[in-house]
Short mmCIF file of C-alpha atoms (C1' of nucleotides) in Angstrom, two decimals:
data_model
loop_
_atom_site.label_atom_id
_atom_site.label_comp_id
_atom_site.label_asym_id
_atom_site.label_seq_id
_atom_site.Cartn_x
_atom_site.Cartn_y
_atom_site.Cartn_z
CA UNK A 1 5.68 15.38 -15.91
CA UNK A 2 6.95 16.01 -12.42
CA UNK A 3 9.79 18.36 -11.88
CA UNK A 4 12.53 16.44 -10.15
CA UNK A 5 14.53 17.78 -7.32
CA UNK A 6 17.97 17.51 -8.84
CA UNK A 7 20.78 16.63 -6.49
CA UNK A 8 24.26 16.93 -7.87
CA UNK A 9 26.23 13.71 -7.68
CA UNK A 10 29.65 14.15 -6.13
CA UNK A 11 32.22 11.39 -5.89
CA UNK A 12 34.28 13.40 -3.44
CA UNK A 13 31.57 13.00 -0.85
CA UNK A 14 31.85 9.71 0.97
CA UNK A 15 28.08 9.65 1.32
CA UNK A 16 27.27 9.99 -2.37
CA UNK A 17 26.23 6.73 -4.06
CA UNK A 18 28.16 7.79 -7.15
CA UNK A 19 31.32 6.76 -5.41
CA UNK A 20 29.99 3.26 -5.00
CA UNK A 21 29.09 3.05 -8.68
CA UNK A 22 32.50 4.37 -9.66
CA UNK A 23 34.09 1.73 -7.48
CA UNK A 24 32.09 -1.01 -9.17
CA UNK A 25 33.10 -0.07 -12.69
CA UNK A 26 36.73 0.57 -11.77
CA UNK A 27 37.15 -2.52 -9.62
CA UNK A 28 39.89 -4.96 -10.55
CA UNK A 29 37.57 -7.46 -12.16
CA UNK A 30 34.66 -5.20 -13.01
CA UNK A 31 36.69 -3.07 -15.37
CA UNK A 32 38.03 -6.10 -17.21
CA UNK A 33 34.61 -7.71 -17.56
CA UNK A 34 33.07 -4.54 -18.93
CA UNK A 35 35.73 -3.99 -21.55
CA UNK A 36 35.65 -7.61 -22.62
CA UNK A 37 31.89 -7.55 -23.12
CA UNK A 38 32.34 -4.59 -25.40
CA UNK A 39 33.69 -7.07 -27.95
CA UNK A 40 30.81 -9.48 -27.81
CA UNK A 41 28.50 -11.55 -25.64
CA UNK A 42 30.28 -14.14 -23.56
CA UNK A 43 29.39 -17.15 -21.47
CA UNK A 44 30.49 -17.55 -17.87
CA UNK A 45 33.27 -19.99 -18.64
CA UNK A 46 34.49 -17.93 -21.56
CA UNK A 47 34.90 -14.90 -19.32
CA UNK A 48 36.68 -16.99 -16.73
CA UNK A 49 39.09 -18.31 -19.32
CA UNK A 50 39.81 -14.97 -20.92
CA UNK A 51 40.47 -13.08 -17.70
CA UNK A 52 43.73 -14.40 -16.36
CA UNK A 53 43.74 -15.09 -12.64
CA UNK A 54 40.06 -14.56 -11.91
CA UNK A 55 38.33 -17.05 -9.63
CA UNK A 56 34.79 -18.30 -10.13
CA UNK A 57 33.78 -16.63 -6.94
CA UNK A 58 34.97 -13.20 -7.97
CA UNK A 59 33.57 -13.54 -11.47
CA UNK A 60 30.13 -14.47 -10.18
CA UNK A 61 30.22 -11.70 -7.60
CA UNK A 62 31.34 -9.12 -10.15
CA UNK A 63 28.69 -10.13 -12.66
CA UNK A 64 25.95 -9.91 -10.05
CA UNK A 65 27.06 -6.49 -8.97
CA UNK A 66 27.22 -5.10 -12.49
CA UNK A 67 23.86 -6.67 -13.28
CA UNK A 68 22.25 -4.95 -10.29
CA UNK A 69 23.66 -1.63 -11.44
CA UNK A 70 22.07 -2.20 -14.83
CA UNK A 71 25.28 -2.49 -16.82
CA UNK A 72 25.05 -6.15 -17.68
CA UNK A 73 22.20 -8.32 -19.00
CA UNK A 74 22.07 -11.98 -18.08
CA UNK A 75 20.34 -14.41 -20.38
CA UNK A 76 19.66 -17.96 -19.24
CA UNK A 77 18.93 -20.70 -21.76
CA UNK A 78 16.83 -23.49 -20.23
CA UNK A 79 18.98 -26.30 -21.55
CA UNK A 80 21.08 -29.06 -20.11
CA UNK A 81 23.90 -28.50 -19.58
CA UNK A 82 23.16 -24.92 -18.49
CA UNK A 83 24.00 -22.05 -20.78
CA UNK A 84 24.12 -18.45 -19.63
CA UNK A 85 25.17 -15.49 -21.70
CA UNK A 86 26.30 -12.10 -20.50
CA UNK A 87 26.10 -8.93 -22.52
CA UNK A 88 26.16 -5.18 -22.02
CA UNK A 89 23.00 -3.13 -21.69
CA UNK A 90 22.97 0.23 -23.52
CA UNK A 91 23.91 1.85 -20.22
CA UNK A 92 26.68 -0.67 -19.75
CA UNK A 93 28.00 -0.14 -23.25
CA UNK A 94 28.26 3.53 -22.44
CA UNK A 95 30.41 3.13 -19.32
CA UNK A 96 32.38 0.32 -20.84
CA UNK A 97 33.53 2.66 -23.57
CA UNK A 98 34.93 5.06 -21.00
CA UNK A 99 36.67 2.24 -19.19
CA UNK A 100 37.96 0.91 -22.47
CA UNK A 101 39.56 4.25 -23.32
CA UNK A 102 41.39 4.11 -20.03
CA UNK A 103 42.46 0.52 -20.52
CA UNK A 104 43.77 1.22 -24.01
CA UNK A 105 45.70 4.23 -22.76
CA UNK A 106 47.37 2.17 -20.05
CA UNK A 107 48.38 -0.58 -22.47
CA UNK A 108 49.70 1.95 -24.97
CA UNK A 109 51.70 3.91 -22.41
CA UNK A 110 52.92 1.06 -20.26
CA UNK A 111 56.52 1.39 -21.34
CA UNK A 112 56.64 5.01 -20.22
CA UNK A 113 55.47 4.05 -16.76
CA UNK A 114 57.94 1.20 -16.54
CA UNK A 115 60.86 3.36 -17.60
CA UNK A 116 59.94 6.06 -15.10
CA UNK A 117 59.85 3.51 -12.34
CA UNK A 118 63.29 2.16 -13.13
CA UNK A 119 64.80 5.64 -13.37
CA UNK A 120 63.75 6.45 -9.82
CA UNK A 121 64.40 3.02 -8.38
CA UNK B 1 68.62 4.38 -32.37
CA UNK B 2 68.05 0.86 -31.21
CA UNK B 3 65.10 -1.07 -32.51
CA UNK B 4 63.04 -2.12 -29.55
CA UNK B 5 61.55 -5.50 -29.15
CA UNK B 6 57.89 -4.55 -28.81
CA UNK B 7 55.80 -6.63 -26.47
CA UNK B 8 52.09 -6.04 -26.55
CA UNK B 9 50.65 -5.04 -23.21
CA UNK B 10 47.62 -7.10 -22.22
CA UNK B 11 45.57 -6.42 -19.12
CA UNK B 12 43.84 -9.78 -19.44
CA UNK B 13 47.08 -11.52 -18.61
CA UNK B 14 47.65 -11.69 -14.89
CA UNK B 15 51.39 -11.44 -15.53
CA UNK B 16 51.30 -8.22 -17.51
CA UNK B 17 52.39 -5.14 -15.54
CA UNK B 18 49.71 -3.14 -17.33
CA UNK B 19 47.17 -4.66 -15.01
CA UNK B 20 49.03 -3.28 -12.03
CA UNK B 21 49.11 0.20 -13.55
CA UNK B 22 45.43 0.01 -14.38
CA UNK B 23 44.73 -0.96 -10.79
CA UNK B 24 46.67 2.02 -9.51
CA UNK B 25 44.80 4.59 -11.58
CA UNK B 26 41.41 2.99 -10.97
CA UNK B 27 41.89 2.42 -7.27
CA UNK B 28 39.39 3.94 -4.89
CA UNK B 29 41.62 6.79 -3.83
CA UNK B 30 43.94 6.94 -6.82
CA UNK B 31 41.17 7.80 -9.24
CA UNK B 32 39.88 10.61 -7.02
CA UNK B 33 43.33 12.10 -6.49
CA UNK B 34 44.08 12.10 -10.21
CA UNK B 35 40.85 13.79 -11.19
CA UNK B 36 41.18 16.37 -8.44
CA UNK B 37 44.70 17.31 -9.52
CA UNK B 38 43.38 17.94 -12.99
CA UNK B 39 41.85 21.11 -11.56
CA UNK B 40 44.99 22.46 -10.00
CA UNK B 41 47.96 21.80 -7.78
CA UNK B 42 47.07 20.85 -4.23
CA UNK B 43 48.79 20.49 -0.92
CA UNK B 44 48.58 17.35 1.18
CA UNK B 45 46.05 18.72 3.63
CA UNK B 46 43.95 20.20 0.87
CA UNK B 47 43.64 16.83 -0.79
CA UNK B 48 42.77 15.22 2.51
CA UNK B 49 40.05 17.77 3.14
CA UNK B 50 38.55 17.59 -0.32
CA UNK B 51 38.36 13.81 -0.52
CA UNK B 52 35.70 12.73 1.92
CA UNK B 53 36.61 9.75 4.06
CA UNK B 54 40.25 9.39 3.09
CA UNK B 55 42.75 8.75 5.86
CA UNK B 56 46.23 10.24 5.99
CA UNK B 57 47.66 6.80 5.61
CA UNK B 58 45.82 6.03 2.41
CA UNK B 59 46.46 9.45 0.95
CA UNK B 60 50.19 9.20 1.55
CA UNK B 61 50.29 5.68 0.18
CA UNK B 62 48.30 6.62 -2.91
CA UNK B 63 50.44 9.67 -3.63
CA UNK B 64 53.63 7.64 -3.36
CA UNK B 65 52.32 5.00 -5.69
CA UNK B 66 51.22 7.47 -8.33
CA UNK B 67 54.49 9.33 -8.02
CA UNK B 68 56.45 6.14 -8.65
CA UNK B 69 54.41 5.49 -11.75
CA UNK B 70 55.28 8.95 -12.99
CA UNK B 71 51.78 10.40 -12.86
CA UNK B 72 52.31 12.83 -10.02
CA UNK B 73 55.07 15.33 -9.27
CA UNK B 74 55.89 16.20 -5.68
CA UNK B 75 57.38 19.56 -4.87
CA UNK B 76 58.78 20.22 -1.43
CA UNK B 77 59.32 23.78 -0.20
CA UNK B 78 62.08 23.98 2.43
CA UNK B 79 60.09 26.11 4.83
CA UNK B 80 58.73 25.79 8.31
CA UNK B 81 56.05 24.68 8.66
CA UNK B 82 56.54 22.21 5.80
CA UNK B 83 54.83 22.83 2.50
CA UNK B 84 54.46 20.17 -0.17
CA UNK B 85 52.60 20.53 -3.40
CA UNK B 86 51.30 17.79 -5.64
CA UNK B 87 50.62 18.20 -9.32
CA UNK B 88 50.16 16.08 -12.42
CA UNK B 89 52.99 15.30 -14.80
CA UNK B 90 52.17 15.41 -18.52
CA UNK B 91 51.76 11.64 -18.39
CA UNK B 92 49.52 11.98 -15.36
CA UNK B 93 47.41 14.64 -17.00
CA UNK B 94 46.84 12.25 -19.86
CA UNK B 95 45.50 9.37 -17.73
CA UNK B 96 43.65 11.70 -15.44
CA UNK B 97 41.63 12.92 -18.40
CA UNK B 98 40.50 9.39 -19.15
CA UNK B 99 39.60 8.79 -15.53
CA UNK B 100 37.82 12.12 -15.43
CA UNK B 101 35.64 11.17 -18.39
CA UNK B 102 34.60 8.06 -16.50
CA UNK B 103 33.96 9.97 -13.30
CA UNK B 104 31.84 12.55 -15.09
CA UNK B 105 29.83 9.84 -16.79
CA UNK B 106 29.08 8.15 -13.49
CA UNK B 107 27.97 11.36 -11.85
CA UNK B 108 25.80 12.28 -14.82
CA UNK B 109 24.15 8.87 -15.06
CA UNK B 110 23.84 8.07 -11.39
CA UNK B 111 20.06 8.39 -11.34
CA UNK B 112 19.70 5.75 -14.05
CA UNK B 113 21.72 3.28 -12.02
CA UNK B 114 19.77 4.03 -8.87
CA UNK B 115 16.43 3.61 -10.58
CA UNK B 116 17.49 0.30 -12.13
CA UNK B 117 18.54 -0.96 -8.75
CA UNK B 118 15.20 -0.13 -7.13
CA UNK B 119 13.24 -1.70 -9.97
CA UNK B 120 14.92 -5.04 -9.46
CA UNK B 121 15.11 -4.87 -5.70
"C1'" DC C 1 52.12 21.01 8.03
"C1'" DA C 2 53.26 16.73 6.25
"C1'" DG C 3 53.90 12.99 7.07
"C1'" DT C 4 55.49 7.98 9.60
"C1'" DA C 5 54.69 4.05 12.79
"C1'" DT C 6 51.88 0.86 15.05
"C1'" DC C 7 47.95 -1.68 15.90
"C1'" DC C 8 43.88 -3.79 14.73
"C1'" DT C 9 39.69 -5.05 12.09
"C1'" DA C 10 37.02 -5.78 7.98
"C1'" DT C 11 36.81 -6.95 3.53
"C1'" DC C 12 38.97 -9.05 -0.49
"C1'" DG C 13 39.71 -12.83 -2.70
"C1'" DG C 14 41.74 -17.71 -3.57
"C1'" DA C 15 41.12 -22.90 -2.98
"C1'" DT C 16 38.22 -26.49 -2.53
"C1'" DA C 17 34.07 -29.01 -2.48
"C1'" DC C 18 29.41 -29.47 -3.66
"C1'" DT C 19 24.64 -28.85 -6.49
"C1'" DG C 20 20.93 -28.27 -10.14
"C1'" DC D 1 28.07 -25.80 -17.46
"C1'" DA D 2 27.13 -22.44 -14.19
"C1'" DG D 3 27.17 -21.57 -10.42
"C1'" DT D 4 26.90 -21.72 -4.57
"C1'" DA D 5 28.95 -22.64 0.09
"C1'" DT D 6 32.58 -22.74 3.22
"C1'" DC D 7 36.94 -21.96 4.96
"C1'" DC D 8 40.87 -19.33 5.46
"C1'" DG D 9 44.91 -16.33 4.62
"C1'" DA D 10 46.36 -11.82 2.61
"C1'" DT D 11 45.73 -7.18 2.28
"C1'" DA D 12 43.14 -2.87 2.46
"C1'" DG D 13 42.36 0.52 5.26
"C1'" DG D 14 40.87 3.14 9.75
"C1'" DA D 15 42.35 5.15 14.43
"C1'" DT D 16 45.66 6.87 17.11
"C1'" DA D 17 49.99 8.58 18.48
"C1'" DC D 18 54.27 10.46 17.36
"C1'" DT D 19 58.22 13.25 14.61
"C1'" DG D 20 60.98 16.60 11.64
#
DNA sequence: CAGTATCCTATCGGATACTG
DNA sequence: CAGTATCCGATAGGATACTG
């Protein structure tokens, strides 16, 4: 077993690839897709319908990106009409849980943010 | 004490303001600023120096946005040259911890993502 | 030091149309 | 159904210069 040279990842460095990964999972659509797939496997059209305001272009692009990063598994059924299912990989489930915690916090504390905004309007 | 009408926040709805708040805290620069301020209070130039690649424009814009949402407190010292310190509010500390968990996960698991990418290149 | 103002470019992202 | 391709406008965001 080779001893790896261990470089420390650092999101504060613009060169570090960790920043790119962080951007993928926190992107507008990426975060929503990840959290949604935590519930269950979904088909392309189901995701499109559940995520208000997303376009097919952005959904496809987001899914491809998250698949390349190893967060999402894509399963194609060779049937007509086409059927494709998206699910989380173990790695994806792991990040998605972190993103989910953030999403739940925001929903739960929304009123506090709103009231602060109006106070200092 | 008035009984509030309680609307459920839902990030999947494009109309819900929770999506906007989520976007603020997960934005490229917003997420980095929040996590950094979890360490300690920082001045404008310190933040700029610690966050690789950020421009003054984006830093100022990000700080203003997070201040409006009630996550960041801005303290101005009436001295010359000017001195301004940024810190987290209790609300901000709360979100920042969620964002931090995500950031730490990404840094810790970066190699897995990289290796998956190269496998399916 | 801590910004603001202006300008300009690149990328984001929506609408529409088309394909296997 | 599950995309891809193209076009195009909106916005993110960098560089530079300037101010209190």
